[in-house]
Coordinates of C-alpha atoms in Angstrom, one line a residue:
M86 CA -75.7 -42.3 -27.5
T87 CA -74.2 -45.5 -26.2
A88 CA -71.0 -45.7 -24.3
R89 CA -69.2 -47.4 -27.3
R90 CA -70.2 -44.7 -29.7
R91 CA -69.2 -42.0 -27.2
R92 CA -65.7 -43.5 -26.9
A93 CA -65.3 -43.7 -30.7
F94 CA -66.4 -40.0 -31.0
Q95 CA -63.8 -39.0 -28.3
R96 CA -61.0 -40.9 -30.2
Q97 CA -61.9 -39.1 -33.4
A98 CA -62.0 -35.7 -31.7
C99 CA -58.6 -36.4 -30.1
L100 CA -57.1 -37.4 -33.4
L101 CA -58.4 -34.3 -35.1
S102 CA -57.0 -32.0 -32.4
V103 CA -53.6 -33.6 -32.8
L104 CA -53.7 -33.2 -36.5
A105 CA -54.7 -29.5 -36.1
A106 CA -51.9 -28.9 -33.6
F107 CA -49.4 -30.5 -36.0
S108 CA -50.5 -28.4 -38.9
L109 CA -50.3 -25.2 -36.9
G110 CA -46.8 -26.1 -35.7
L111 CA -45.7 -26.9 -39.2
A112 CA -47.0 -23.6 -40.4
L113 CA -45.3 -21.6 -37.6
G114 CA -42.0 -23.5 -37.8
V115 CA -41.5 -23.7 -41.6
F116 CA -43.6 -21.3 -43.6
V117 CA -43.3 -18.2 -41.3
P118 CA -39.4 -18.4 -41.3
L119 CA -39.5 -18.8 -45.1
I120 CA -41.6 -15.7 -45.4
G121 CA -39.2 -13.8 -43.1
I122 CA -36.2 -14.9 -45.1
S123 CA -37.8 -13.7 -48.3
Q124 CA -38.6 -10.3 -46.8
A125 CA -35.0 -9.9 -45.5
A126 CA -33.7 -10.7 -48.9
S127 CA -35.9 -8.2 -50.5
K128 CA -34.9 -5.6 -47.9
G129 CA -31.2 -6.3 -48.5
S130 CA -31.7 -5.7 -52.2
I131 CA -33.3 -2.4 -51.4
V132 CA -30.3 -1.4 -49.2
A133 CA -27.9 -2.5 -52.0
D134 CA -29.7 -0.1 -54.3
G135 CA -28.9 2.8 -52.1
S136 CA -31.8 3.1 -49.6
P137 CA -30.8 4.0 -46.1
E138 CA -30.6 1.1 -43.6
Q139 CA -32.0 1.6 -40.1
E140 CA -29.8 0.8 -37.1
P141 CA -31.2 -1.8 -34.8
Q142 CA -32.3 -0.4 -31.5
Q143 CA -30.3 -1.5 -28.5
P144 CA -32.3 -3.2 -25.7
A145 CA -33.2 -1.0 -22.9
L146 CA -31.6 -3.4 -20.4
Q147 CA -28.2 -3.0 -22.0
A148 CA -28.1 0.6 -20.8
L149 CA -28.5 -0.6 -17.3
H150 CA -25.5 -2.9 -17.5
H151 CA -22.5 -1.8 -15.4
P152 CA -19.1 -3.5 -15.8
A153 CA -17.8 -5.2 -12.7
H154 CA -15.1 -3.1 -10.8
Q155 CA -11.7 -4.6 -11.3
M156 CA -8.4 -3.7 -9.7
P157 CA -6.3 -1.8 -12.1
H158 CA -2.8 -2.9 -13.0
F159 CA -0.2 -0.9 -11.0
P160 CA 3.3 -0.2 -12.3
T161 CA 6.0 -2.3 -10.7
I162 CA 9.8 -1.9 -10.6
D163 CA 10.0 -4.3 -13.6
D164 CA 7.8 -2.0 -15.6
I165 CA 10.2 0.9 -14.8
R166 CA 13.2 -1.1 -15.7
S167 CA 11.8 -2.3 -19.0
A168 CA 10.9 1.3 -19.8
D169 CA 14.4 2.3 -19.0
D170 CA 16.2 -0.3 -21.0
G171 CA 14.0 -0.6 -24.1
P172 CA 11.3 1.4 -25.8
R173 CA 9.3 3.9 -23.7
G174 CA 6.7 2.0 -21.7
R175 CA 3.4 3.1 -20.3
Y176 CA 4.8 3.8 -16.8
A177 CA 7.4 6.3 -15.5
S178 CA 8.6 6.5 -12.0
V179 CA 9.1 10.2 -11.8
S180 CA 7.1 13.3 -12.7
F181 CA 9.8 15.9 -13.2
I182 CA 8.8 19.1 -15.1
A183 CA 10.2 18.2 -18.5
E184 CA 8.9 20.8 -20.8
E185 CA 7.5 24.3 -20.4
K186 CA 5.6 25.0 -23.6
L187 CA 4.4 28.6 -24.0
T188 CA 2.2 29.1 -27.0
G189 CA 0.9 32.4 -28.4
E190 CA -0.8 33.9 -31.3
G191 CA -4.4 33.5 -30.2
E192 CA -3.8 30.6 -27.8
D193 CA -3.9 30.6 -24.0
V194 CA -0.6 30.1 -22.3
L195 CA -0.4 26.6 -21.0
F196 CA 2.1 24.7 -18.9
H197 CA 2.6 21.0 -19.8
P198 CA 4.5 18.8 -17.5
K199 CA 6.0 15.7 -19.1
L200 CA 7.3 12.5 -17.6
E201 CA 10.9 11.5 -18.2
V202 CA 13.1 8.9 -16.7
D203 CA 16.4 9.1 -18.6
G204 CA 16.5 12.8 -18.3
F205 CA 14.3 15.9 -18.5
V206 CA 14.1 18.5 -21.2
E207 CA 14.1 22.2 -20.4
R208 CA 13.1 24.9 -22.8
K209 CA 14.7 28.3 -22.4
L210 CA 12.3 31.1 -21.6
P211 CA 12.6 34.4 -23.4
S212 CA 13.3 37.4 -21.2
P213 CA 12.2 39.3 -19.4
A214 CA 11.4 36.5 -17.0
A215 CA 8.9 38.6 -14.9
S216 CA 6.6 39.3 -17.9
I217 CA 6.6 35.6 -18.8
V218 CA 5.6 34.6 -15.2
Q219 CA 2.8 37.2 -15.3
Q220 CA 1.5 35.9 -18.6
M221 CA 1.6 32.3 -17.3
L222 CA -0.2 33.1 -14.1
A223 CA -2.8 35.2 -15.9
G224 CA -3.3 32.7 -18.7
S225 CA -4.6 35.3 -21.1
S226 CA -1.7 37.3 -22.4
K227 CA 0.0 36.9 -25.7
M228 CA 3.6 36.6 -26.6
A229 CA 5.6 36.6 -29.8
Q230 CA 6.8 33.3 -31.1
A231 CA 10.5 32.8 -30.9
A232 CA 12.8 29.9 -31.8
V233 CA 13.6 28.1 -28.6
P234 CA 16.4 25.5 -28.7
E235 CA 16.1 22.3 -26.6
R236 CA 18.7 20.8 -24.3
R237 CA 18.4 17.3 -23.0
E238 CA 20.3 16.4 -19.9
S239 CA 22.1 13.1 -19.8
R240 CA 21.6 10.4 -17.2
A241 CA 25.0 11.4 -15.7
S242 CA 23.9 15.0 -15.2
K243 CA 20.7 13.9 -13.6
F244 CA 22.6 11.7 -11.2
D245 CA 24.9 14.6 -10.4
D246 CA 21.8 16.5 -9.3
A247 CA 20.7 13.5 -7.2
E248 CA 24.2 13.4 -5.6
R249 CA 23.9 17.0 -4.6
E250 CA 20.5 16.1 -3.1
D251 CA 22.2 13.1 -1.4
G252 CA 24.7 15.6 0.1
E253 CA 21.8 17.1 1.9
G254 CA 21.1 13.7 3.5
V255 CA 17.7 12.8 2.1
I256 CA 18.7 9.8 0.0
R257 CA 21.9 7.7 0.4
D258 CA 23.3 5.5 -2.3
G259 CA 20.2 5.9 -4.4
I260 CA 18.0 3.4 -2.4
Y261 CA 18.5 4.2 1.3
W262 CA 17.1 7.0 3.5
G263 CA 19.8 9.5 4.2
P264 CA 21.1 10.8 7.5
S265 CA 18.8 13.8 7.7
V266 CA 15.7 11.6 7.6
E267 CA 17.2 9.0 9.9
R268 CA 18.0 11.7 12.5
A269 CA 14.5 13.0 12.3
L270 CA 12.9 9.6 13.0
P271 CA 11.1 9.3 16.4
D272 CA 12.8 7.2 19.0
G273 CA 10.0 4.7 19.5
F274 CA 10.5 1.6 21.6
D275 CA 13.9 0.1 21.8
Q276 CA 15.1 -3.2 23.2
R277 CA 15.8 -1.7 26.6
Q278 CA 12.2 -0.6 27.0
S279 CA 11.0 -4.1 26.1
E280 CA 13.2 -5.7 28.7
S281 CA 12.1 -3.1 31.2
W282 CA 8.5 -3.9 30.5
A283 CA 9.1 -7.7 31.0
R284 CA 10.8 -7.0 34.3
Y285 CA 7.9 -4.8 35.4
L286 CA 5.3 -7.6 34.7
H287 CA 7.2 -9.9 37.0
E288 CA 6.6 -7.6 40.0
A289 CA 3.3 -5.9 39.0
E290 CA -0.2 -6.6 40.3
V291 CA -3.3 -6.2 38.2
E292 CA -5.9 -4.2 40.2
R293 CA -8.8 -4.5 37.7
L294 CA -9.8 -5.4 34.2
E295 CA -11.8 -3.0 32.0
I296 CA -13.5 -3.5 28.6
G297 CA -11.4 -2.1 25.8
C298 CA -8.4 -2.7 23.6
G299 CA -10.1 -3.8 20.5
R300 CA -11.8 -7.2 20.2
M301 CA -14.5 -8.4 22.6
Q302 CA -12.2 -10.8 24.6
N303 CA -9.4 -8.3 25.0
R304 CA -9.2 -6.3 28.2
L305 CA -7.6 -3.1 29.4
L306 CA -5.5 -3.9 32.5
V307 CA -5.1 -1.3 35.2
F308 CA -2.2 -2.0 37.7
R309 CA -2.0 -0.9 41.3
D310 CA 0.4 2.0 40.4
G311 CA -1.9 3.3 37.7
T312 CA 0.0 1.8 34.8
R313 CA -2.2 0.5 32.0
A314 CA -1.8 -2.2 29.4
C315 CA -3.7 -4.2 26.8
A316 CA -4.1 -7.9 27.3
R317 CA -4.8 -10.1 24.2
Y318 CA -6.8 -13.3 25.0
R319 CA -7.6 -15.8 22.3
Q320 CA -9.0 -19.4 22.3
N321 CA -6.6 -20.2 19.5
T322 CA -2.9 -20.2 20.6
D323 CA -1.8 -19.6 17.0
Q324 CA -2.8 -16.0 17.2
I325 CA -1.0 -15.6 20.5
Q326 CA 2.1 -17.1 18.9
G327 CA 1.7 -14.8 15.9
E328 CA 1.5 -11.7 18.1
L329 CA 4.5 -12.7 20.2
F330 CA 6.8 -13.9 17.5
S331 CA 6.0 -11.0 15.3
F332 CA 7.1 -8.8 18.1
Y333 CA 10.4 -10.8 18.4
L334 CA 11.0 -10.5 14.7
G335 CA 10.5 -6.7 15.0
Q336 CA 13.2 -6.7 17.7
L337 CA 15.6 -8.6 15.5
L338 CA 15.0 -6.1 12.7
N339 CA 15.6 -3.2 15.2
L340 CA 12.2 -1.8 14.5
T341 CA 11.0 0.7 17.2
N342 CA 7.4 0.9 16.0
L343 CA 6.1 -2.1 18.0
A344 CA 5.0 -1.4 21.6
P345 CA 6.7 -3.5 24.3
S346 CA 4.9 -6.9 24.8
A347 CA 5.3 -10.0 26.9
A348 CA 3.5 -13.3 27.4
S349 CA 1.8 -14.4 30.6
I350 CA -0.4 -17.2 31.8
I351 CA -3.8 -16.8 33.4
D352 CA -3.2 -18.0 36.9
P353 CA -5.6 -16.7 39.6
E354 CA -3.1 -17.7 42.3
A355 CA -0.2 -15.8 40.8
R356 CA 0.8 -12.4 42.1
L357 CA 0.0 -10.7 38.8
W358 CA -3.7 -11.8 38.8
A359 CA -4.5 -12.5 42.5
A360 CA -6.3 -9.2 43.0
A361 CA -8.5 -9.4 39.9
T362 CA -10.0 -12.9 40.2
E363 CA -13.6 -11.7 39.9
E364 CA -12.8 -9.7 36.7
L365 CA -11.1 -12.7 35.3
A366 CA -14.2 -14.8 35.8
G367 CA -16.4 -12.0 34.4
A368 CA -14.2 -11.8 31.2
Q369 CA -14.6 -15.6 30.9
W370 CA -10.8 -16.1 30.8
K371 CA -9.9 -19.7 31.4
P372 CA -7.0 -20.5 33.7
T373 CA -3.7 -21.7 32.1
K374 CA -4.5 -19.8 28.9
P375 CA -1.7 -17.7 27.5
V376 CA -2.1 -13.9 26.9
V377 CA 0.1 -11.2 25.5
I378 CA 0.3 -8.1 27.6
T379 CA 1.2 -4.9 25.6
K380 CA 2.2 -1.6 27.2
W381 CA -0.5 1.1 26.8
I382 CA 0.4 3.8 24.3
G383 CA -1.4 7.1 24.7
N384 CA -2.0 10.0 22.3
L385 CA -2.7 7.8 19.3
E386 CA -4.7 8.8 16.2
P387 CA -5.6 6.9 13.0
A388 CA -2.9 6.9 10.4
G389 CA -3.8 7.1 6.7
I390 CA -2.0 5.6 3.7
P391 CA 0.4 8.1 2.1
Q392 CA -0.2 9.2 -1.4
P393 CA 2.7 7.3 -3.0
F394 CA 1.2 4.0 -1.9
R395 CA -2.3 4.7 -3.1
P396 CA -3.6 3.1 -6.4
L397 CA -3.0 6.1 -8.7
E398 CA 0.8 6.1 -8.0
R399 CA 1.8 3.2 -5.7
H400 CA 5.6 3.4 -6.1
L401 CA 8.4 5.1 -4.1
N402 CA 11.9 5.5 -5.4
R403 CA 14.7 8.1 -5.3
F404 CA 13.0 10.2 -8.0
D405 CA 9.7 10.3 -6.2
V406 CA 11.5 11.4 -3.1
R407 CA 13.2 14.2 -5.1
N408 CA 9.8 15.2 -6.4
I409 CA 8.6 15.6 -2.8
T410 CA 11.6 17.5 -1.7
E411 CA 11.3 20.0 -4.6
G412 CA 7.6 20.3 -4.4
L413 CA 7.0 18.8 -7.8
D414 CA 4.3 16.4 -6.5
R415 CA 2.0 19.3 -5.7
P416 CA -1.1 20.2 -7.8
R417 CA -0.8 22.5 -10.9
D418 CA -1.1 25.7 -8.9
G419 CA 1.8 24.5 -6.8
V420 CA 3.9 23.8 -9.9
R421 CA 3.2 27.3 -11.2
R422 CA 4.2 28.7 -7.8
L423 CA 7.5 26.7 -8.0
L424 CA 8.3 28.2 -11.5
L425 CA 7.6 31.6 -10.1
D426 CA 10.0 31.0 -7.3
R427 CA 12.7 29.8 -9.8
L428 CA 12.3 32.9 -11.9
G429 CA 12.0 35.3 -8.9
P430 CA 15.7 36.4 -8.7
A431 CA 15.7 37.3 -12.4
R432 CA 12.5 39.3 -12.0
D433 CA 14.0 41.3 -9.1
G434 CA 17.3 42.0 -10.8
P435 CA 18.0 43.9 -14.0
A436 CA 16.4 42.9 -17.2
A437 CA 18.1 39.9 -18.7
T438 CA 19.4 39.7 -22.2
P439 CA 17.7 37.4 -24.6
A440 CA 18.8 33.8 -24.3
T441 CA 21.1 32.4 -26.9
P442 CA 21.2 28.9 -28.2
S443 CA 24.6 28.3 -26.6
S444 CA 23.6 29.4 -23.1
S445 CA 22.2 26.8 -20.7
T446 CA 19.6 27.2 -18.0
S447 CA 20.7 26.7 -14.5
T448 CA 19.0 24.0 -12.3
L449 CA 17.6 24.7 -8.9
P450 CA 20.3 23.9 -6.3
A451 CA 19.5 21.2 -3.8
Q452 CA 18.4 22.6 -0.5
P453 CA 17.7 21.0 2.9
P454 CA 14.1 19.8 3.2
T455 CA 11.6 22.1 4.9
P456 CA 10.1 20.9 8.2
E457 CA 6.8 20.1 6.3
V458 CA 8.7 18.0 3.7
L459 CA 10.9 16.4 6.3
E460 CA 7.7 15.3 8.2
R461 CA 6.4 13.6 5.1
L462 CA 9.8 11.9 4.5
V463 CA 9.8 10.6 8.1
E464 CA 6.4 9.1 7.6
L465 CA 7.5 7.4 4.3
A466 CA 10.6 6.1 6.0
Q467 CA 8.5 4.4 8.6
W468 CA 6.2 3.1 5.9
S469 CA 9.1 1.5 4.2
D470 CA 9.8 -0.5 7.3
L471 CA 6.0 -1.3 7.7
I472 CA 5.8 -2.7 4.1
V473 CA 8.9 -4.9 4.7
F474 CA 7.7 -6.1 8.1
D475 CA 4.1 -6.9 7.0
Y476 CA 5.4 -8.7 3.9
L477 CA 7.7 -10.9 6.1
I478 CA 5.0 -11.9 8.5
A479 CA 2.2 -12.0 5.9
N480 CA 0.0 -9.7 8.0
L481 CA -3.6 -9.8 6.9
D482 CA -5.0 -7.2 9.2
R483 CA -3.4 -3.9 8.1
V484 CA -2.8 -2.6 4.5
V485 CA -3.7 -5.9 2.9
N486 CA -7.2 -5.4 4.5
N487 CA -7.5 -2.2 2.5
L488 CA -6.1 -3.6 -0.7
Y489 CA -8.4 -6.6 -0.6
N490 CA -11.5 -4.5 -0.1
F491 CA -10.4 -2.1 -2.9
Q492 CA -12.2 -4.3 -5.4
W493 CA -15.5 -3.4 -3.9
N494 CA -14.8 0.1 -2.5
A495 CA -12.5 2.3 -4.5
D496 CA -12.4 4.9 -1.8
I497 CA -11.0 2.6 0.9
M498 CA -7.4 3.5 0.2
A499 CA -8.2 7.0 1.3
A500 CA -9.5 5.7 4.7
P501 CA -7.2 5.1 7.7
A502 CA -5.0 2.0 7.5
H503 CA -6.3 -0.9 9.6
N504 CA -4.4 -1.5 12.9
L505 CA -2.0 1.4 12.3
A506 CA -1.9 4.5 14.6
R507 CA 0.3 7.6 14.8
Q508 CA 1.4 9.1 18.1
T509 CA 0.4 12.8 18.0
D510 CA 3.3 14.1 20.1
S511 CA 6.1 12.3 18.2
S512 CA 4.7 11.3 14.7
L513 CA 5.7 7.7 15.6
L514 CA 3.7 5.1 13.6
V515 CA 2.7 2.2 15.9
F516 CA 2.2 -1.2 14.3
L517 CA -0.7 -2.7 16.2
D518 CA -2.3 -6.2 16.3
N519 CA 0.1 -8.5 14.4
E520 CA -1.6 -11.7 15.6
S521 CA -2.1 -13.0 12.0
G522 CA 1.6 -12.9 11.3
L523 CA 3.9 -15.9 10.8
L524 CA 1.2 -18.6 11.2
H525 CA -2.4 -17.7 10.2
G526 CA -1.2 -15.4 7.4
Y527 CA 1.1 -18.1 6.1
R528 CA -1.7 -20.6 5.8
L529 CA -3.6 -18.1 3.6
L530 CA -0.7 -17.2 1.3
K531 CA -2.3 -18.8 -1.8
K532 CA -5.2 -16.4 -1.5
Y533 CA -3.5 -13.2 -0.4
E534 CA 0.1 -13.4 -1.7
A535 CA -0.7 -11.0 -4.6
Y536 CA -1.8 -8.3 -2.2
H537 CA 1.3 -8.9 0.1
G538 CA 3.7 -8.3 -2.8
L539 CA 1.8 -5.4 -4.4
L540 CA 3.5 -2.7 -2.3
L541 CA 6.9 -4.5 -1.9
D542 CA 7.3 -4.7 -5.7
N543 CA 7.0 -0.9 -6.0
L544 CA 9.2 0.0 -3.0
C545 CA 12.7 1.1 -3.8
V546 CA 13.7 3.2 -0.7
F547 CA 14.7 1.3 2.4
R548 CA 16.2 2.0 5.8
L549 CA 19.9 0.8 5.7
S550 CA 19.6 -0.6 9.3
T551 CA 16.7 -2.8 8.2
V552 CA 18.4 -4.1 5.2
R553 CA 21.6 -4.9 7.2
A554 CA 19.4 -6.7 9.8
L555 CA 17.8 -8.8 7.1
E556 CA 21.2 -9.7 5.7
A557 CA 22.3 -10.8 9.1
L558 CA 19.1 -12.9 9.6
R559 CA 19.7 -14.5 6.2
D560 CA 23.3 -15.5 7.1
A561 CA 22.3 -16.8 10.5
S562 CA 19.4 -19.1 11.5
V563 CA 16.4 -16.8 11.9
G564 CA 14.4 -19.6 13.5
Q565 CA 17.0 -20.3 16.1
R566 CA 17.3 -16.6 17.0
L567 CA 13.5 -16.3 17.3
N568 CA 13.2 -19.4 19.5
A569 CA 16.2 -18.3 21.6
L570 CA 14.5 -15.0 22.2
F571 CA 11.4 -16.9 23.2
E572 CA 13.3 -19.1 25.6
R573 CA 15.1 -16.1 27.2
T574 CA 12.0 -13.9 27.7
T575 CA 9.4 -16.5 28.9
T576 CA 9.1 -18.8 31.9
A577 CA 8.8 -22.6 31.8
Q578 CA 5.1 -22.3 32.7
I579 CA 4.5 -20.2 29.6
R580 CA 6.5 -22.6 27.4
D581 CA 4.4 -25.5 28.6
V582 CA 1.3 -24.1 26.9
L583 CA 2.8 -22.0 24.2
P584 CA 5.0 -23.8 21.7
P585 CA 7.9 -22.3 19.7
L586 CA 7.6 -21.1 16.1
P587 CA 6.9 -24.2 13.9
E588 CA 9.7 -25.2 11.5
K589 CA 7.3 -24.8 8.5
S590 CA 6.8 -21.1 9.4
V591 CA 10.5 -20.7 9.8
K592 CA 11.1 -22.0 6.2
I593 CA 8.5 -19.6 4.8
L594 CA 10.0 -16.7 6.7
V595 CA 13.5 -17.5 5.2
D596 CA 12.0 -17.5 1.7
R597 CA 10.4 -14.2 2.3
I598 CA 13.6 -12.7 3.7
D599 CA 15.3 -13.7 0.4
R600 CA 12.4 -12.2 -1.5
V601 CA 12.8 -8.8 0.2
L602 CA 16.6 -8.8 -0.3
G603 CA 16.0 -9.7 -4.0
Q604 CA 13.8 -6.6 -4.3
V605 CA 16.6 -4.5 -2.7
Q606 CA 19.0 -5.8 -5.3
K607 CA 16.6 -5.0 -8.1
C608 CA 16.3 -1.4 -6.8
R609 CA 20.1 -1.2 -6.4
E610 CA 20.6 -2.2 -10.1
T611 CA 18.0 0.3 -11.2
F612 CA 18.4 3.3 -9.0
A613 CA 21.7 3.1 -7.2
D614 CA 24.5 5.7 -8.0
R615 CA 26.9 4.7 -10.7

């Protein structure tokens, strides 16, 4: 076969293969779907005639699909107010025992708590009270049905009960911690101790530096007299400014939860550092760099997040405090025990006569909080200051750290709060490591502002001294007061390398002070005594 005939044969074979491929594609693309449509139409006609239709099987991969974890919506003070003013909303701020429903005739005796904001309903219990309690605790006895009238208490009567509670000093004016809680607060660190610490550093001498106090570049300072302190060293002066000015703001707010701190300059020739030049070189601390020296606080343990600020509840107002003082926030067994305590006197006395529709059940009189309850209230009072303080400085390294990671780890709110410790011998909460405040945290507000406001929006119990200090800072120039404190407590050498608080940060701080006072006003309108 010649080359010409071979090429002609190849062209014919190629043309035939193309035609065959086209025909096969036409058959698959046109005729097969037509056959499928005709079969589906015939199948539909069979179903219409009454034959059962099979359910399509779900793909196996669909069973393996897990929805992404999302942060739930938590109730805010606005939700509570809308539920109070209009139709009943999905949230309520208080879990009072509203109804005790005892059913008989073949049913187990159950106890049903019910949420009420405007008032709570009490059903009268037939006598004798002792037998009812025994039936409730046993859960298996039967009792005859009887007509039980309802009595709904008004908002005024509920506030009267709250005023009796206020008389015990737990809550004041509906939104402030009362005298009994204020008196039980630990002393902490006042302004005199801070000034004493600054004077001590002017005369002290560092004997050695040891590894410790958190991050790798921090050091534990040991002075000649045995006193210890934590020194914070950073390459970025913004974090040194944040730590120092956050401490100054805490002083202006009269917070006693921040350990005494003072600024210093790394100067190997200065009296403070002269005996530790080798350790300074080993720590790679550069001369003329600023550091913040904080007094060492002993007997510290990790501090967890209280239950009212965890995701399932996350609100604190006067009704929540009352629940705590009366034990109504305890589990079901605790609630049954509380009812047993209420009916105890009737059980010990003579048999009571059957209740009549005109008689009214007496409410439990307000009593001073027990030591266990008072300890919880003291912790919550310190947390109210912590929430306000962290919101003002936009702290990223404490509760916001837990809130942000909640979207990946739902159990993180049960873990200890970041950079928060409790002093074991005094129950004082110590607010540690505030270096992200006022500068770095302000630059990241667009990303984290939702987390900053999450706890503040649901806080409605404050310390009166903190609110008054905020009002004073709003009326005065908070920036001038902070910078005046900076000028008074630092030397010219420190001010040469560490600038004052920027004006932009001052403006943001003023806005956040107004935001906190606005939340106080919301709570006053919703929960204050009328």
